[in-house]
Coordinates of C-alpha atoms in Angstrom, one line a residue:
M1 CA 0.0 0.0 0.0
S2 CA 1.4 3.4 -0.9
Q3 CA 2.2 5.9 1.9
D4 CA -0.4 8.4 0.6
L5 CA -3.1 5.8 0.4
S6 CA -2.4 4.3 3.8
R7 CA -2.4 7.8 5.3
R8 CA -5.8 8.6 3.7
K9 CA -7.3 5.4 5.1
M10 CA -6.1 6.2 8.6
V11 CA -7.4 9.8 8.4
T12 CA -10.7 8.6 7.1
A13 CA -11.0 6.0 10.0
L14 CA -10.2 8.8 12.5
G15 CA -13.0 10.9 11.1
I16 CA -10.6 13.7 10.2
G17 CA -10.6 15.9 7.1
A18 CA -7.5 16.5 5.0
V19 CA -4.5 16.3 7.3
G20 CA -2.7 19.1 5.5
A21 CA -5.6 21.5 6.4
V22 CA -5.1 21.0 10.1
A23 CA -1.5 19.8 10.8
G24 CA 0.4 22.3 12.8
C25 CA -0.3 24.1 16.0
I26 CA -3.9 24.9 15.2
G27 CA -6.2 22.0 14.2
A28 CA -9.8 21.3 13.8
P29 CA -11.6 20.3 17.1
V30 CA -11.8 16.6 17.5
N31 CA -14.1 15.0 20.0
A32 CA -12.3 11.7 20.5
E33 CA -15.0 10.4 22.9
P34 CA -18.4 11.4 21.7
T35 CA -21.1 11.1 24.3
S36 CA -24.9 11.0 24.2
D37 CA -27.2 13.0 26.4
T38 CA -29.0 9.8 27.2
E39 CA -25.9 8.1 28.6
A40 CA -26.1 7.3 32.3
T41 CA -23.4 8.7 34.5
P42 CA -22.2 6.2 37.1
D43 CA -22.4 7.3 40.7
V44 CA -19.2 5.6 41.5
A45 CA -16.1 5.7 39.4
P46 CA -15.0 2.3 38.1
E47 CA -12.0 0.7 39.6
L48 CA -8.8 1.0 37.6
D49 CA -7.3 -2.0 35.9
P50 CA -4.2 -3.3 37.6
A51 CA -0.9 -1.6 36.8
R52 CA 0.5 -3.0 33.5
G53 CA 4.0 -4.4 32.9
V54 CA 6.2 -1.5 31.8
D55 CA 8.1 -1.3 28.5
V56 CA 10.8 0.8 30.0
D57 CA 12.0 1.3 33.5
R58 CA 12.1 5.1 33.1
I59 CA 10.2 7.3 30.7
A60 CA 11.9 10.6 31.9
A61 CA 14.6 11.9 29.8
D62 CA 17.9 12.3 31.6
P63 CA 18.0 16.1 32.3
T64 CA 21.8 16.2 31.9
D65 CA 21.6 14.6 28.4
V66 CA 22.2 17.9 26.6
P67 CA 24.1 18.2 23.3
A68 CA 27.4 19.9 23.4
P69 CA 27.5 23.7 22.8
V70 CA 28.1 25.0 19.3
D71 CA 31.8 25.4 18.6
W72 CA 31.7 26.0 14.9
D73 CA 31.5 29.3 13.1
E74 CA 30.4 28.3 9.6
P75 CA 27.1 26.6 8.6
R76 CA 26.9 22.9 9.0
E77 CA 24.5 20.1 8.1
H78 CA 23.0 17.8 10.7
D79 CA 21.4 14.4 10.1
V80 CA 18.7 14.0 12.7
T81 CA 16.4 10.9 13.1
L82 CA 13.2 11.0 15.2
R83 CA 11.3 7.8 15.8
T84 CA 8.0 7.7 17.6
K85 CA 7.3 5.1 20.3
E86 CA 4.2 4.4 22.3
L87 CA 5.3 2.9 25.6
V88 CA 3.8 1.9 29.0
A89 CA 5.8 3.3 31.9
E90 CA 5.2 4.5 35.5
I91 CA 4.1 8.0 36.3
E92 CA 5.1 7.1 39.9
P93 CA 5.5 3.7 41.6
G94 CA 2.5 1.5 41.0
V95 CA 0.8 3.9 38.6
T96 CA 1.2 3.1 34.9
F97 CA 0.3 5.0 31.8
K98 CA 0.7 4.6 28.0
Y99 CA 2.9 7.4 26.8
M100 CA 3.5 8.6 23.3
T101 CA 7.1 9.7 22.7
F102 CA 9.8 10.8 20.4
E103 CA 12.7 8.3 20.8
G104 CA 11.1 6.7 23.9
R105 CA 11.6 9.5 26.3
V106 CA 9.8 12.6 27.6
P107 CA 10.6 15.2 26.5
G108 CA 12.0 14.2 23.1
P109 CA 15.7 14.6 22.5
M110 CA 17.0 18.2 22.5
I111 CA 18.4 19.2 19.1
R112 CA 21.2 21.8 19.0
V113 CA 22.3 23.7 15.9
R114 CA 23.6 27.1 14.9
R115 CA 21.7 29.7 13.0
G116 CA 22.2 29.1 9.3
D117 CA 22.8 25.3 9.8
T118 CA 20.7 22.8 7.8
V119 CA 18.9 19.9 9.4
N120 CA 18.3 16.7 7.4
L121 CA 15.4 15.1 9.3
R122 CA 14.3 11.4 9.0
F123 CA 11.0 10.9 10.7
E124 CA 9.8 7.3 11.4
V125 CA 6.6 5.8 12.8
P126 CA 7.5 2.1 13.0
A127 CA 4.5 -0.3 13.0
D128 CA 6.0 -2.4 15.8
D129 CA 6.1 0.6 18.2
N130 CA 3.0 2.6 17.3
N131 CA -0.8 2.3 17.0
D132 CA -1.6 5.8 16.0
I133 CA -0.8 8.4 13.3
H134 CA 2.0 10.9 14.2
N135 CA 4.0 13.8 12.8
V136 CA 6.3 16.6 14.0
D137 CA 5.9 20.4 14.0
F138 CA 9.0 22.4 14.7
H139 CA 8.4 25.9 15.9
A140 CA 11.9 26.7 14.5
V141 CA 10.9 26.0 10.9
Y142 CA 9.5 28.2 8.2
G143 CA 7.2 25.8 6.3
P144 CA 3.7 24.3 6.3
G145 CA 2.8 23.3 9.9
G146 CA 6.4 23.6 10.9
G147 CA 7.0 20.4 8.9
A148 CA 3.9 18.6 10.2
V149 CA 2.2 18.5 6.8
D150 CA 5.1 16.6 5.2
T151 CA 5.9 14.3 8.1
T152 CA 2.4 12.9 8.8
L153 CA 2.7 9.1 8.8
V154 CA 0.6 6.1 9.6
P155 CA 2.4 3.3 11.5
G156 CA 4.5 1.4 9.0
D157 CA 4.6 4.1 6.3
D158 CA 7.9 4.8 4.6
V159 CA 10.2 7.2 6.4
A160 CA 9.5 10.9 5.8
E161 CA 12.5 13.0 5.0
L162 CA 12.5 16.8 5.5
R163 CA 15.3 19.4 5.0
F164 CA 15.2 22.8 6.6
R165 CA 17.6 25.6 7.4
A166 CA 17.6 27.1 10.8
E167 CA 16.8 30.7 9.9
F168 CA 16.2 32.3 13.3
P169 CA 17.9 31.8 16.7
G170 CA 16.3 30.8 20.0
L171 CA 15.0 27.9 22.0
F172 CA 11.9 26.5 20.4
T173 CA 9.3 23.7 20.9
Y174 CA 8.6 20.8 18.7
H175 CA 5.6 18.5 19.1
C176 CA 3.3 16.1 17.4
A177 CA 0.6 18.0 15.5
V178 CA -2.0 15.5 14.2
P179 CA -5.6 16.7 14.8
A180 CA -5.7 14.9 18.2
M181 CA -2.5 16.9 19.1
D182 CA -3.7 17.8 22.6
H183 CA -3.9 14.1 23.4
H184 CA -0.5 13.3 21.9
V185 CA 1.3 16.2 23.4
S186 CA -0.2 15.5 26.8
S187 CA 1.0 11.9 26.5
G188 CA 4.6 13.1 26.0
M189 CA 5.1 14.0 22.3
F190 CA 7.1 17.3 22.6
G191 CA 10.7 18.5 22.9
A192 CA 13.0 21.4 22.2
I193 CA 15.3 22.5 19.4
L194 CA 18.0 25.1 20.3
V195 CA 19.2 27.3 17.5
E196 CA 22.2 29.2 18.8
P197 CA 23.1 32.7 17.5
E198 CA 26.0 32.9 15.2
G199 CA 28.3 33.9 18.0
G200 CA 27.1 31.1 20.3
L201 CA 26.0 31.3 23.9
P202 CA 28.2 32.3 26.9
A203 CA 30.0 29.4 28.5
V204 CA 28.5 27.9 31.7
D205 CA 29.5 25.0 33.9
R206 CA 26.5 22.8 33.5
E207 CA 23.4 22.6 31.4
I208 CA 20.0 20.9 32.2
Y209 CA 17.0 20.1 30.0
L210 CA 13.5 19.8 31.5
G211 CA 10.0 19.6 30.0
Q212 CA 6.6 20.2 31.7
H213 CA 3.3 18.7 30.6
E214 CA -0.1 17.7 32.0
L215 CA -1.4 14.1 32.2
Y216 CA -5.1 13.6 32.1
T217 CA -6.1 10.2 33.4
K218 CA -9.2 8.2 34.5
G219 CA -7.5 7.5 37.8
D220 CA -7.2 9.8 40.8
L221 CA -3.9 11.4 41.8
G222 CA -1.7 8.6 43.3
E223 CA -4.3 5.8 42.8
K224 CA -2.5 2.5 42.1
G225 CA -3.3 0.8 38.8
H226 CA -3.2 1.5 35.1
H227 CA -4.3 5.1 34.3
A228 CA -6.1 5.3 30.9
F229 CA -6.1 8.7 29.1
D230 CA -9.2 10.8 30.0
H231 CA -10.4 13.0 27.1
G232 CA -13.1 14.6 29.2
S233 CA -10.6 15.8 31.8
M234 CA -8.4 17.1 29.0
L235 CA -11.3 19.1 27.6
D236 CA -12.1 20.5 31.1
E237 CA -8.3 21.2 31.5
A238 CA -8.3 19.4 34.8
P239 CA -5.2 17.3 34.9
T240 CA -4.5 14.4 37.2
Y241 CA -0.7 15.1 37.1
V242 CA 1.5 18.0 36.1
V243 CA 5.0 16.7 35.7
F244 CA 8.6 17.4 34.6
N245 CA 9.9 14.9 32.1
G246 CA 6.9 12.6 32.4
E247 CA 7.2 11.5 36.0
H248 CA 5.8 12.6 39.3
H249 CA 8.6 14.2 41.4
G250 CA 11.0 12.3 39.2
F251 CA 14.2 14.1 40.0
T252 CA 14.2 13.8 43.8
K253 CA 16.2 11.5 46.1
D254 CA 13.1 9.3 46.5
R255 CA 12.7 8.7 42.8
L256 CA 15.4 9.0 40.1
G257 CA 17.7 11.1 42.2
A258 CA 18.4 14.8 42.4
I259 CA 20.4 16.6 39.7
G260 CA 24.0 17.2 40.8
A261 CA 25.8 20.6 40.9
A262 CA 28.4 22.4 42.9
V263 CA 28.9 25.7 44.7
G264 CA 30.6 28.2 42.3
E265 CA 29.0 26.9 39.2
T266 CA 26.7 28.6 36.8
V267 CA 23.9 26.3 35.6
R268 CA 21.8 26.9 32.5
V269 CA 18.4 25.3 32.3
F270 CA 16.6 24.7 29.0
F271 CA 12.8 24.4 29.8
V272 CA 10.0 23.6 27.4
N273 CA 6.3 23.6 28.3
G274 CA 4.5 21.1 26.2
G275 CA 1.2 21.8 27.9
P276 CA -1.0 21.2 26.1
N277 CA -3.2 23.6 28.1
Q278 CA -1.6 25.2 31.2
S279 CA 1.0 27.8 31.7
S280 CA 3.9 27.2 34.1
S281 CA 5.0 29.7 36.8
W282 CA 8.6 28.6 36.6
H283 CA 10.7 29.3 39.7
P284 CA 13.8 28.0 41.4
I285 CA 13.2 27.8 45.2
G286 CA 16.4 29.0 47.0
N287 CA 17.7 30.9 44.0
V288 CA 16.6 33.2 41.1
W289 CA 17.1 33.2 37.4
S290 CA 20.3 35.3 37.4
R291 CA 19.8 35.7 33.6
L292 CA 16.5 34.8 32.0
Y293 CA 16.0 34.5 28.2
R294 CA 12.3 35.0 28.2
D295 CA 10.4 32.9 25.7
G296 CA 13.7 31.4 24.4
D297 CA 14.8 34.8 23.0
L298 CA 18.6 34.5 22.8
V299 CA 19.1 37.8 20.9
S300 CA 17.7 40.4 23.3
P301 CA 19.6 41.1 26.5
P302 CA 18.5 38.7 29.2
A303 CA 16.4 39.8 32.1
R304 CA 18.3 39.8 35.5
Y305 CA 17.5 38.3 38.9
V306 CA 13.9 37.1 38.0
E307 CA 12.2 35.1 40.7
T308 CA 9.3 33.5 38.7
T309 CA 8.4 33.7 35.0
P310 CA 5.4 32.5 33.1
V311 CA 6.0 29.9 30.4
T312 CA 3.0 29.4 28.2
P313 CA 2.1 26.1 26.5
G314 CA 4.2 25.7 23.3
T315 CA 6.9 27.9 24.6
A316 CA 10.5 27.2 25.6
T317 CA 12.6 29.4 28.0
V318 CA 16.2 29.5 29.1
G319 CA 17.2 30.4 32.7
E320 CA 20.6 30.6 34.4
M321 CA 21.4 30.2 38.1
D322 CA 24.6 31.2 39.9
L323 CA 25.2 28.7 42.7
V324 CA 26.5 30.6 45.7
V325 CA 25.6 28.3 48.6
P326 CA 25.2 24.6 49.1
G327 CA 21.8 22.9 49.5
P328 CA 18.8 21.8 47.4
I329 CA 17.3 24.1 44.8
K330 CA 13.8 23.0 43.9
I331 CA 12.8 23.9 40.4
V332 CA 9.0 24.1 40.4
D333 CA 5.8 25.3 38.8
H334 CA 4.9 27.9 41.4
A335 CA 1.2 27.1 41.0
L336 CA 2.0 25.2 44.2
S337 CA -0.6 22.5 44.2
R338 CA 1.1 21.3 41.0
A339 CA 4.6 21.4 42.6
G340 CA 3.7 19.8 45.9
R341 CA 1.0 17.4 44.9
R342 CA 0.7 16.8 41.1
G343 CA 4.4 16.4 40.4
A344 CA 6.0 19.5 38.9
L345 CA 9.2 19.6 41.0
A346 CA 12.8 18.7 40.3
V347 CA 15.7 19.1 42.8
V348 CA 19.2 20.4 42.0
D349 CA 21.4 19.2 44.8
V350 CA 24.2 21.8 45.2
E351 CA 27.3 20.5 47.1
G352 CA 30.2 22.5 48.4
E353 CA 31.5 24.5 51.3
P354 CA 29.1 26.8 53.3
N355 CA 29.2 30.5 52.6
P356 CA 28.0 32.1 55.9
D357 CA 28.5 35.6 54.5
V358 CA 25.6 34.9 52.2
Y359 CA 23.6 32.4 54.1
D360 CA 24.2 31.2 57.7
P361 CA 21.7 28.8 59.3
K362 CA 23.3 29.3 62.7
T363 CA 23.4 25.5 63.2
D364 CA 26.6 25.7 65.3
E365 CA 25.2 27.9 68.0

């Protein structure tokens, strides 16, 4: 079966019009779970199915897995492959969920290029790893749907190939943009592409990559079992979880471990809010963003000493922290119920000698 014919059959089965008309950030509304006015509403929510066996031990992308800084001063070409994978993994211990991902991780791999570079993209939707139609929309791309129109694939279709030049600098989101994009992005299909200015970025000691998104499930917060996706909660914008890198409080000592750092370092954090619906109030508890590149703008002078900044869905932001004293820094969404309860918290554990001139807990008295 040809790629175009298989895609048309999948689109028809989904009840969607021409994919090209809707692929990209804005799509036609799709009600994935139509209901009838005559349907009875149960008084008691059904019990969850038991937690499923997981396909991967960890869905969260390693926050320290950041490509090396640009060290070239002439345009280059980069061969980039993105494969989609639908995987069952734990949101937290005993709570499973079927994620949709780029390369089996949330967020998808960070891509790093220089302004003027060319990206040769191979996009794959292998039949063995996927049940749904997928594509990719790069906010860093001039072109129909940010590339979504020309990368829309049914599982098992031939590889889509796309070539684009990075024309403007900044940190930008990429995400799946099929008509049910809110479902797919919520389930983990988003990431970031960094286009460094021609002169590069100032050197720092350490770089971190985090992505926030909402999980809408049929289970309650913390309820053990397998959490199916809940389209009704998504339409109501009432998430069960709001997480960094797909997992509830993933980067803490009780889960995957805190992110290491040391006194005297400068840490740069690349942050992407996949959404699909809610803004983040991005804040480092115990520090500030010494330099903040709002909305991923790497050309304007950075804002200085910002406590909290809004990061809207579909936006990426860069913040830097100067580490002056030891102790934990908690990076959070300062909508505090999300941080304390729903999962949007990661810890940077700063080790080193005390600096009582700056901070003295008076523990020796």
